[in-house]
PDB file of C-alpha atoms in Angstrom:
ATOM      1  CA  UNK A 946      19.144   8.374 101.204  1.00  0.00           C
ATOM      2  CA  UNK A 947      15.469   7.668 101.813  1.00  0.00           C
ATOM      3  CA  UNK A 948      13.983   8.425 105.210  1.00  0.00           C
ATOM      4  CA  UNK A 949      11.374   6.885 107.475  1.00  0.00           C
ATOM      5  CA  UNK A 950      10.083   3.404 106.716  1.00  0.00           C
ATOM      6  CA  UNK A 951      11.780   3.451 103.312  1.00  0.00           C
ATOM      7  CA  UNK A 952      15.253   3.636 104.808  1.00  0.00           C
ATOM      8  CA  UNK A 953      15.677  -0.152 105.365  1.00  0.00           C
ATOM      9  CA  UNK A 954      14.740  -0.819 101.730  1.00  0.00           C
ATOM     10  CA  UNK A 955      17.147   1.877 100.570  1.00  0.00           C
ATOM     11  CA  UNK A 956      19.915   0.404 102.735  1.00  0.00           C
ATOM     12  CA  UNK A 957      19.188  -3.040 101.308  1.00  0.00           C
ATOM     13  CA  UNK A 958      19.269  -1.775  97.728  1.00  0.00           C
ATOM     14  CA  UNK A 959      22.470   0.238  98.177  1.00  0.00           C
ATOM     15  CA  UNK A 960      24.582  -2.416  99.927  1.00  0.00           C
ATOM     16  CA  UNK A 961      27.018  -4.232  97.645  1.00  0.00           C
ATOM     17  CA  UNK A 962      26.119  -7.574  99.245  1.00  0.00           C
ATOM     18  CA  UNK A 963      22.510  -7.113  98.099  1.00  0.00           C
ATOM     19  CA  UNK A 964      23.107  -6.552  94.399  1.00  0.00           C
ATOM     20  CA  UNK A 965      22.845 -10.257  93.569  1.00  0.00           C
ATOM     21  CA  UNK A 966      19.227 -10.170  94.788  1.00  0.00           C
ATOM     22  CA  UNK A 967      18.054  -7.017  93.002  1.00  0.00           C
ATOM     23  CA  UNK A 968      16.789  -6.677  89.454  1.00  0.00           C
ATOM     24  CA  UNK A 969      15.323  -3.168  89.595  1.00  0.00           C
ATOM     25  CA  UNK A 970      14.007  -0.550  92.014  1.00  0.00           C
ATOM     26  CA  UNK A 971      11.825   2.537  91.724  1.00  0.00           C
ATOM     27  CA  UNK A 972      11.586   5.630  93.924  1.00  0.00           C
ATOM     28  CA  UNK A 973      14.386   4.730  96.324  1.00  0.00           C
ATOM     29  CA  UNK A 974      16.654   7.684  95.702  1.00  0.00           C
ATOM     30  CA  UNK A 975      20.206   6.782  94.724  1.00  0.00           C
ATOM     31  CA  UNK A 976      19.797   3.023  95.116  1.00  0.00           C
ATOM     32  CA  UNK A 977      21.633   0.914  92.587  1.00  0.00           C
ATOM     33  CA  UNK A 978      19.888  -0.649  89.589  1.00  0.00           C
ATOM     34  CA  UNK A 979      17.074   1.876  89.492  1.00  0.00           C
ATOM     35  CA  UNK A 980      14.519   1.583  86.732  1.00  0.00           C
ATOM     36  CA  UNK A 981      15.320   3.639  83.666  1.00  0.00           C
ATOM     37  CA  UNK A 982      13.884   7.127  83.723  1.00  0.00           C
ATOM     38  CA  UNK A 983      10.425   7.268  82.182  1.00  0.00           C
ATOM     39  CA  UNK A 984       7.149   9.090  82.573  1.00  0.00           C
ATOM     40  CA  UNK A 985       5.453   7.645  85.652  1.00  0.00           C
ATOM     41  CA  UNK A 986       1.716   7.615  86.223  1.00  0.00           C
ATOM     42  CA  UNK A 987       0.339   9.357  89.301  1.00  0.00           C
ATOM     43  CA  UNK A 988      -0.008   6.034  91.142  1.00  0.00           C
ATOM     44  CA  UNK A 989       3.590   5.095  90.288  1.00  0.00           C
ATOM     45  CA  UNK A 990       4.846   8.389  91.682  1.00  0.00           C
ATOM     46  CA  UNK A 991       3.562   7.504  95.163  1.00  0.00           C
ATOM     47  CA  UNK A 992       4.744   3.891  95.144  1.00  0.00           C
ATOM     48  CA  UNK A 993       8.056   2.157  95.766  1.00  0.00           C
ATOM     49  CA  UNK A 994       8.922  -0.963  93.813  1.00  0.00           C
ATOM     50  CA  UNK A 995      11.628  -3.556  94.397  1.00  0.00           C
ATOM     51  CA  UNK A 996      11.921  -6.275  91.765  1.00  0.00           C
ATOM     52  CA  UNK A 997      14.201  -9.143  92.742  1.00  0.00           C
ATOM     53  CA  UNK A 998      16.168 -11.807  90.910  1.00  0.00           C
ATOM     54  CA  UNK A 999      14.322 -14.549  92.815  1.00  0.00           C
ATOM     55  CA  UNK A1000      10.955 -14.129  91.113  1.00  0.00           C
ATOM     56  CA  UNK A1001       9.427 -11.664  93.557  1.00  0.00           C
ATOM     57  CA  UNK A1002       8.167  -8.101  93.256  1.00  0.00           C
ATOM     58  CA  UNK A1003       7.358  -5.840  96.200  1.00  0.00           C
ATOM     59  CA  UNK A1004       5.325  -2.684  95.667  1.00  0.00           C
ATOM     60  CA  UNK A1005       4.377  -0.324  98.492  1.00  0.00           C
ATOM     61  CA  UNK A1006       2.097   2.638  97.886  1.00  0.00           C
ATOM     62  CA  UNK A1007       1.711   5.588 100.274  1.00  0.00           C
ATOM     63  CA  UNK A1008       4.520   4.569 102.621  1.00  0.00           C
ATOM     64  CA  UNK A1009       5.844   8.064 103.359  1.00  0.00           C
ATOM     65  CA  UNK A1010       4.636   9.632 106.595  1.00  0.00           C
ATOM     66  CA  UNK A1011       2.912  12.533 104.856  1.00  0.00           C
ATOM     67  CA  UNK A1012       1.135  10.101 102.514  1.00  0.00           C
ATOM     68  CA  UNK A1013       0.027   7.789 105.317  1.00  0.00           C
ATOM     69  CA  UNK A1014      -1.778  10.637 107.057  1.00  0.00           C
ATOM     70  CA  UNK A1015      -4.335  10.913 104.259  1.00  0.00           C
ATOM     71  CA  UNK A1016      -4.118   7.686 102.227  1.00  0.00           C
ATOM     72  CA  UNK A1017      -3.993   3.976 103.137  1.00  0.00           C
ATOM     73  CA  UNK A1018      -0.690   2.178 102.803  1.00  0.00           C
ATOM     74  CA  UNK A1019      -1.002  -0.597 100.233  1.00  0.00           C
ATOM     75  CA  UNK A1020       1.429  -3.510  99.995  1.00  0.00           C
ATOM     76  CA  UNK A1021       1.380  -5.630  96.847  1.00  0.00           C
ATOM     77  CA  UNK A1022       3.510  -8.739  96.367  1.00  0.00           C
ATOM     78  CA  UNK A1023       3.690 -10.832  93.231  1.00  0.00           C
ATOM     79  CA  UNK A1024       5.453 -13.948  92.012  1.00  0.00           C
ATOM     80  CA  UNK A1025       5.395 -16.038  88.874  1.00  0.00           C
ATOM     81  CA  UNK A1026       3.801 -19.472  89.384  1.00  0.00           C
ATOM     82  CA  UNK A1027       3.385 -21.230  86.007  1.00  0.00           C
ATOM     83  CA  UNK A1028       0.787 -23.744  87.217  1.00  0.00           C
ATOM     84  CA  UNK A1029      -1.180 -21.651  89.675  1.00  0.00           C
ATOM     85  CA  UNK A1030      -3.479 -18.673  89.832  1.00  0.00           C
ATOM     86  CA  UNK A1031      -4.409 -16.731  92.909  1.00  0.00           C
ATOM     87  CA  UNK A1032      -5.504 -13.316  94.054  1.00  0.00           C
ATOM     88  CA  UNK A1033      -5.606 -12.704  97.777  1.00  0.00           C
ATOM     89  CA  UNK A1034      -6.937  -9.542  99.324  1.00  0.00           C
ATOM     90  CA  UNK A1035      -6.009  -8.687 102.867  1.00  0.00           C
ATOM     91  CA  UNK A1036      -8.338  -9.798 105.619  1.00  0.00           C
ATOM     92  CA  UNK A1037      -6.627  -7.419 108.035  1.00  0.00           C
ATOM     93  CA  UNK A1038      -9.158  -5.389 110.040  1.00  0.00           C
ATOM     94  CA  UNK A1039      -7.254  -2.106 109.818  1.00  0.00           C
ATOM     95  CA  UNK A1040      -9.143   0.598 107.929  1.00  0.00           C
ATOM     96  CA  UNK A1041      -5.947   2.445 107.078  1.00  0.00           C
ATOM     97  CA  UNK A1042      -4.070  -0.347 105.302  1.00  0.00           C
ATOM     98  CA  UNK A1043      -4.689  -2.692 102.413  1.00  0.00           C
ATOM     99  CA  UNK A1044      -2.738  -5.700 101.118  1.00  0.00           C
ATOM    100  CA  UNK A1045      -2.690  -7.632  97.895  1.00  0.00           C
ATOM    101  CA  UNK A1046      -0.767 -10.690  96.753  1.00  0.00           C
ATOM    102  CA  UNK A1047      -1.096 -11.143  93.017  1.00  0.00           C
ATOM    103  CA  UNK A1048       0.342 -13.630  90.521  1.00  0.00           C
ATOM    104  CA  UNK A1049       2.196 -12.762  87.349  1.00  0.00           C
ATOM    105  CA  UNK A1050       0.661 -15.710  85.489  1.00  0.00           C
ATOM    106  CA  UNK A1051      -2.577 -17.653  85.342  1.00  0.00           C
ATOM    107  CA  UNK A1052      -3.652 -21.285  85.307  1.00  0.00           C
ATOM    108  CA  UNK A1053      -5.490 -23.739  87.546  1.00  0.00           C
ATOM    109  CA  UNK A1054      -3.931 -24.916  90.789  1.00  0.00           C
ATOM    110  CA  UNK A1055      -2.879 -28.566  90.737  1.00  0.00           C
ATOM    111  CA  UNK A1056      -1.930 -28.893  94.404  1.00  0.00           C
ATOM    112  CA  UNK A1057      -3.889 -31.550  96.318  1.00  0.00           C
ATOM    113  CA  UNK A1058      -1.843 -31.524  99.518  1.00  0.00           C
ATOM    114  CA  UNK A1059      -2.861 -29.151 102.315  1.00  0.00           C
ATOM    115  CA  UNK A1060      -0.477 -26.192 102.597  1.00  0.00           C
ATOM    116  CA  UNK A1061       2.523 -26.656 104.890  1.00  0.00           C
ATOM    117  CA  UNK A1062       3.799 -24.220 107.502  1.00  0.00           C
ATOM    118  CA  UNK A1063       7.444 -23.334 108.118  1.00  0.00           C
ATOM    119  CA  UNK A1064       9.805 -21.293 110.240  1.00  0.00           C
ATOM    120  CA  UNK A1065      12.872 -19.450 108.954  1.00  0.00           C
ATOM    121  CA  UNK A1066      15.549 -18.358 111.415  1.00  0.00           C
ATOM    122  CA  UNK A1067      19.335 -18.247 111.613  1.00  0.00           C
ATOM    123  CA  UNK A1068      20.980 -21.240 113.273  1.00  0.00           C
ATOM    124  CA  UNK A1069      24.620 -21.862 112.387  1.00  0.00           C
ATOM    125  CA  UNK A1070      25.176 -25.211 110.705  1.00  0.00           C
ATOM    126  CA  UNK A1071      21.625 -25.592 109.374  1.00  0.00           C
ATOM    127  CA  UNK A1072      19.733 -24.462 106.269  1.00  0.00           C
ATOM    128  CA  UNK A1073      17.700 -21.945 108.334  1.00  0.00           C
ATOM    129  CA  UNK A1074      14.349 -23.457 107.303  1.00  0.00           C
ATOM    130  CA  UNK A1075      12.251 -25.713 109.528  1.00  0.00           C
ATOM    131  CA  UNK A1076       8.806 -27.197 109.678  1.00  0.00           C
ATOM    132  CA  UNK A1077       6.438 -25.480 112.060  1.00  0.00           C
ATOM    133  CA  UNK A1078       6.196 -27.817 115.095  1.00  0.00           C
ATOM    134  CA  UNK A1079       2.396 -27.637 114.894  1.00  0.00           C
ATOM    135  CA  UNK A1080       2.579 -28.930 111.306  1.00  0.00           C
ATOM    136  CA  UNK A1081       4.975 -31.821 111.942  1.00  0.00           C
ATOM    137  CA  UNK A1082       3.629 -35.212 110.871  1.00  0.00           C
ATOM    138  CA  UNK A1083       4.537 -38.377 112.831  1.00  0.00           C
ATOM    139  CA  UNK A1084       6.470 -39.907 109.935  1.00  0.00           C
ATOM    140  CA  UNK A1085       8.614 -36.795 109.473  1.00  0.00           C
ATOM    141  CA  UNK A1086      10.724 -37.251 112.591  1.00  0.00           C
ATOM    142  CA  UNK A1087      11.842 -33.733 113.444  1.00  0.00           C
ATOM    143  CA  UNK A1088      11.432 -30.186 112.190  1.00  0.00           C
ATOM    144  CA  UNK A1089      14.872 -29.725 110.621  1.00  0.00           C
ATOM    145  CA  UNK A1090      14.862 -29.483 106.828  1.00  0.00           C
ATOM    146  CA  UNK A1091      17.267 -28.997 103.975  1.00  0.00           C
ATOM    147  CA  UNK A1092      16.390 -26.065 101.750  1.00  0.00           C
ATOM    148  CA  UNK A1093      16.099 -28.349  98.717  1.00  0.00           C
ATOM    149  CA  UNK A1094      13.261 -30.264 100.378  1.00  0.00           C
ATOM    150  CA  UNK A1095      11.107 -27.145 100.414  1.00  0.00           C
ATOM    151  CA  UNK A1096      12.377 -25.165  97.436  1.00  0.00           C
ATOM    152  CA  UNK A1097      13.036 -27.801  94.763  1.00  0.00           C
ATOM    153  CA  UNK A1098       9.700 -27.005  93.060  1.00  0.00           C
ATOM    154  CA  UNK A1099      10.374 -23.251  93.009  1.00  0.00           C
ATOM    155  CA  UNK A1100      12.220 -21.403  90.245  1.00  0.00           C
ATOM    156  CA  UNK A1101      15.909 -22.285  90.559  1.00  0.00           C
ATOM    157  CA  UNK A1102      16.782 -18.697  91.482  1.00  0.00           C
ATOM    158  CA  UNK A1103      14.793 -18.990  94.724  1.00  0.00           C
ATOM    159  CA  UNK A1104      16.852 -21.917  96.020  1.00  0.00           C
ATOM    160  CA  UNK A1105      20.099 -20.439  94.716  1.00  0.00           C
ATOM    161  CA  UNK A1106      19.616 -17.066  96.386  1.00  0.00           C
ATOM    162  CA  UNK A1107      18.160 -18.555  99.563  1.00  0.00           C
ATOM    163  CA  UNK A1108      21.374 -20.577  99.884  1.00  0.00           C
ATOM    164  CA  UNK A1109      23.375 -17.418  99.188  1.00  0.00           C
ATOM    165  CA  UNK A1110      21.484 -15.658 101.977  1.00  0.00           C
ATOM    166  CA  UNK A1111      22.241 -18.521 104.389  1.00  0.00           C
ATOM    167  CA  UNK A1112      25.901 -18.580 103.331  1.00  0.00           C
ATOM    168  CA  UNK A1113      26.291 -14.859 104.065  1.00  0.00           C
ATOM    169  CA  UNK A1114      25.334 -15.360 107.705  1.00  0.00           C
ATOM    170  CA  UNK A1115      27.261 -18.630 108.002  1.00  0.00           C
ATOM    171  CA  UNK A1116      30.460 -17.107 106.617  1.00  0.00           C
ATOM    172  CA  UNK A1117      30.172 -14.110 108.949  1.00  0.00           C
ATOM    173  CA  UNK A1118      29.514 -16.350 111.947  1.00  0.00           C
ATOM    174  CA  UNK A1119      32.505 -18.511 111.079  1.00  0.00           C
ATOM    175  CA  UNK A1120      34.861 -15.544 110.667  1.00  0.00           C
ATOM    176  CA  UNK A1121      33.735 -13.425 113.611  1.00  0.00           C
ATOM    177  CA  UNK A1122      32.729 -16.015 116.182  1.00  0.00           C
ATOM    178  CA  UNK A1123      33.881 -19.527 115.319  1.00  0.00           C
ATOM    179  CA  UNK A1124      37.459 -18.725 114.320  1.00  0.00           C
ATOM    180  CA  UNK A1125      37.961 -16.188 117.105  1.00  0.00           C
ATOM    181  CA  UNK A1126      36.112 -18.265 119.735  1.00  0.00           C
ATOM    182  CA  UNK A1127      34.407 -15.012 120.724  1.00  0.00           C
ATOM    183  CA  UNK A1128      30.776 -16.068 120.694  1.00  0.00           C
ATOM    184  CA  UNK A1129      29.648 -12.653 121.905  1.00  0.00           C
ATOM    185  CA  UNK A1130      30.955 -10.940 118.772  1.00  0.00           C
ATOM    186  CA  UNK A1131      28.453  -9.384 116.376  1.00  0.00           C
ATOM    187  CA  UNK A1132      27.752 -11.552 113.337  1.00  0.00           C
ATOM    188  CA  UNK A1133      27.511  -8.420 111.183  1.00  0.00           C
ATOM    189  CA  UNK A1134      30.082  -5.656 111.215  1.00  0.00           C
ATOM    190  CA  UNK A1135      27.580  -2.794 110.892  1.00  0.00           C
ATOM    191  CA  UNK A1136      23.886  -2.163 111.444  1.00  0.00           C
ATOM    192  CA  UNK A1137      23.477  -1.519 107.716  1.00  0.00           C
ATOM    193  CA  UNK A1138      24.906  -4.946 106.862  1.00  0.00           C
ATOM    194  CA  UNK A1139      22.532  -6.607 109.290  1.00  0.00           C
ATOM    195  CA  UNK A1140      19.486  -4.694 108.049  1.00  0.00           C
ATOM    196  CA  UNK A1141      20.350  -5.483 104.424  1.00  0.00           C
ATOM    197  CA  UNK A1142      20.588  -9.179 105.319  1.00  0.00           C
ATOM    198  CA  UNK A1143      17.319  -9.041 107.271  1.00  0.00           C
ATOM    199  CA  UNK A1144      15.501  -7.393 104.361  1.00  0.00           C
ATOM    200  CA  UNK A1145      16.822  -9.980 101.900  1.00  0.00           C
ATOM    201  CA  UNK A1146      15.577 -12.767 104.164  1.00  0.00           C
ATOM    202  CA  UNK A1147      12.197 -11.110 104.671  1.00  0.00           C
ATOM    203  CA  UNK A1148      11.654 -10.806 100.908  1.00  0.00           C
ATOM    204  CA  UNK A1149      12.817 -14.385 100.294  1.00  0.00           C
ATOM    205  CA  UNK A1150      10.474 -15.627 103.019  1.00  0.00           C
ATOM    206  CA  UNK A1151       7.581 -13.790 101.388  1.00  0.00           C
ATOM    207  CA  UNK A1152       8.460 -15.307  98.011  1.00  0.00           C
ATOM    208  CA  UNK A1153       8.192 -18.750  99.588  1.00  0.00           C
ATOM    209  CA  UNK A1154       4.964 -17.813 101.377  1.00  0.00           C
ATOM    210  CA  UNK A1155       3.274 -16.846  98.104  1.00  0.00           C
ATOM    211  CA  UNK A1156       3.518 -20.415  96.799  1.00  0.00           C
ATOM    212  CA  UNK A1157       0.167 -22.254  96.938  1.00  0.00           C
ATOM    213  CA  UNK A1158       1.699 -25.203  98.792  1.00  0.00           C
ATOM    214  CA  UNK A1159       2.784 -22.925 101.659  1.00  0.00           C
ATOM    215  CA  UNK A1160       0.344 -21.796 104.333  1.00  0.00           C
ATOM    216  CA  UNK A1161       2.383 -19.503 106.567  1.00  0.00           C
ATOM    217  CA  UNK A1162       5.960 -18.817 107.587  1.00  0.00           C
ATOM    218  CA  UNK A1163       7.257 -17.554 110.907  1.00  0.00           C
ATOM    219  CA  UNK A1164      10.263 -15.439 109.946  1.00  0.00           C
ATOM    220  CA  UNK A1165      12.737 -14.366 112.625  1.00  0.00           C
ATOM    221  CA  UNK A1166      15.134 -11.429 112.426  1.00  0.00           C
ATOM    222  CA  UNK A1167      17.172 -10.921 115.563  1.00  0.00           C
ATOM    223  CA  UNK A1168      14.802 -11.228 118.523  1.00  0.00           C
ATOM    224  CA  UNK A1169      11.690 -10.377 116.491  1.00  0.00           C
ATOM    225  CA  UNK A1170       9.311 -12.825 114.840  1.00  0.00           C
ATOM    226  CA  UNK A1171       6.892 -12.133 111.990  1.00  0.00           C
ATOM    227  CA  UNK A1172       4.020 -14.314 110.801  1.00  0.00           C
ATOM    228  CA  UNK A1173       3.795 -14.201 107.009  1.00  0.00           C
ATOM    229  CA  UNK A1174       0.465 -15.212 105.488  1.00  0.00           C
ATOM    230  CA  UNK A1175      -1.105 -14.455 102.143  1.00  0.00           C
ATOM    231  CA  UNK A1176      -3.647 -11.667 102.517  1.00  0.00           C
ATOM    232  CA  UNK A1177      -1.926 -10.191 105.571  1.00  0.00           C
ATOM    233  CA  UNK A1178       0.986  -8.406 103.955  1.00  0.00           C
ATOM    234  CA  UNK A1179       0.704  -4.793 105.023  1.00  0.00           C
ATOM    235  CA  UNK A1180       0.739  -4.768 108.812  1.00  0.00           C
ATOM    236  CA  UNK A1181       3.600  -7.242 109.157  1.00  0.00           C
ATOM    237  CA  UNK A1182       5.637  -5.486 106.460  1.00  0.00           C
ATOM    238  CA  UNK A1183       5.206  -2.079 108.078  1.00  0.00           C
ATOM    239  CA  UNK A1184       6.147  -3.537 111.479  1.00  0.00           C
ATOM    240  CA  UNK A1185       9.213  -5.247 110.023  1.00  0.00           C
ATOM    241  CA  UNK A1186      10.379  -2.034 108.353  1.00  0.00           C
ATOM    242  CA  UNK A1187       9.876  -0.076 111.584  1.00  0.00           C
ATOM    243  CA  UNK A1188      11.972  -2.615 113.493  1.00  0.00           C
ATOM    244  CA  UNK A1189      14.756  -2.246 110.931  1.00  0.00           C
ATOM    245  CA  UNK A1190      14.547   1.545 111.254  1.00  0.00           C
ATOM    246  CA  UNK A1191      15.094   1.078 114.990  1.00  0.00           C
ATOM    247  CA  UNK A1192      18.214  -1.047 114.374  1.00  0.00           C
ATOM    248  CA  UNK A1193      19.635   1.604 112.060  1.00  0.00           C
ATOM    249  CA  UNK A1194      18.869   4.308 114.628  1.00  0.00           C
ATOM    250  CA  UNK A1195      20.830   2.418 117.297  1.00  0.00           C
ATOM    251  CA  UNK A1196      23.786   2.348 114.926  1.00  0.00           C
ATOM    252  CA  UNK A1197      25.000  -1.133 115.813  1.00  0.00           C
ATOM    253  CA  UNK A1198      24.013  -4.730 115.010  1.00  0.00           C
ATOM    254  CA  UNK A1199      21.739  -6.632 117.378  1.00  0.00           C
ATOM    255  CA  UNK A1200      22.976 -10.146 116.491  1.00  0.00           C
TER     256      UNK A1200
END
């Protein structure tokens, strides 16, 4: 099993509940669906890659503690947008980290609407996605949304697996709290289950954030909130992974 900041990704990739999300991984030890053995370049040897089934690729270079002491951590995120082209380079002030969000295809952007801002957090009985209150227009009524309203223009796998992610939490909540009437019960049975679910949601939220029509997303996992914005990938990703390491270290779920 991987150690340090890689451990949450390794837990995510090794959990059976996560396999529907994962297409391939690299440099995560015994994780399932690893890339076929091949000769890696020097840069590939120091990077971790998670390729998902919802049109999203995460690559982190120099994430190990011994690497971070001498080299900057670099987070790269990519998604396929047939009608858009973008390359964003991190505006983060840190001298020790870099971030990139890159497309897998090219073409001019056709979006004329200003980007919209959202929040994603677990709330039983909803679709877990909401408009940011600061971005709510008078004619829109309230912040509650259905996932289809936001994700209908995305590849179908994004909506499908976002709904799967929501259903996982909803089913657990129903079984462990609703049916037992014990609303203090943990939604997840183990810390590993919770971390795997958190990681899946974090990656899905980033996939949505990369779309040109999306400005930022406030993603919540447990009591922690993370602001996801193109060009600011590294610091928030490292913080998220550290928080998941802390959950695993405690050995029990926090929700």
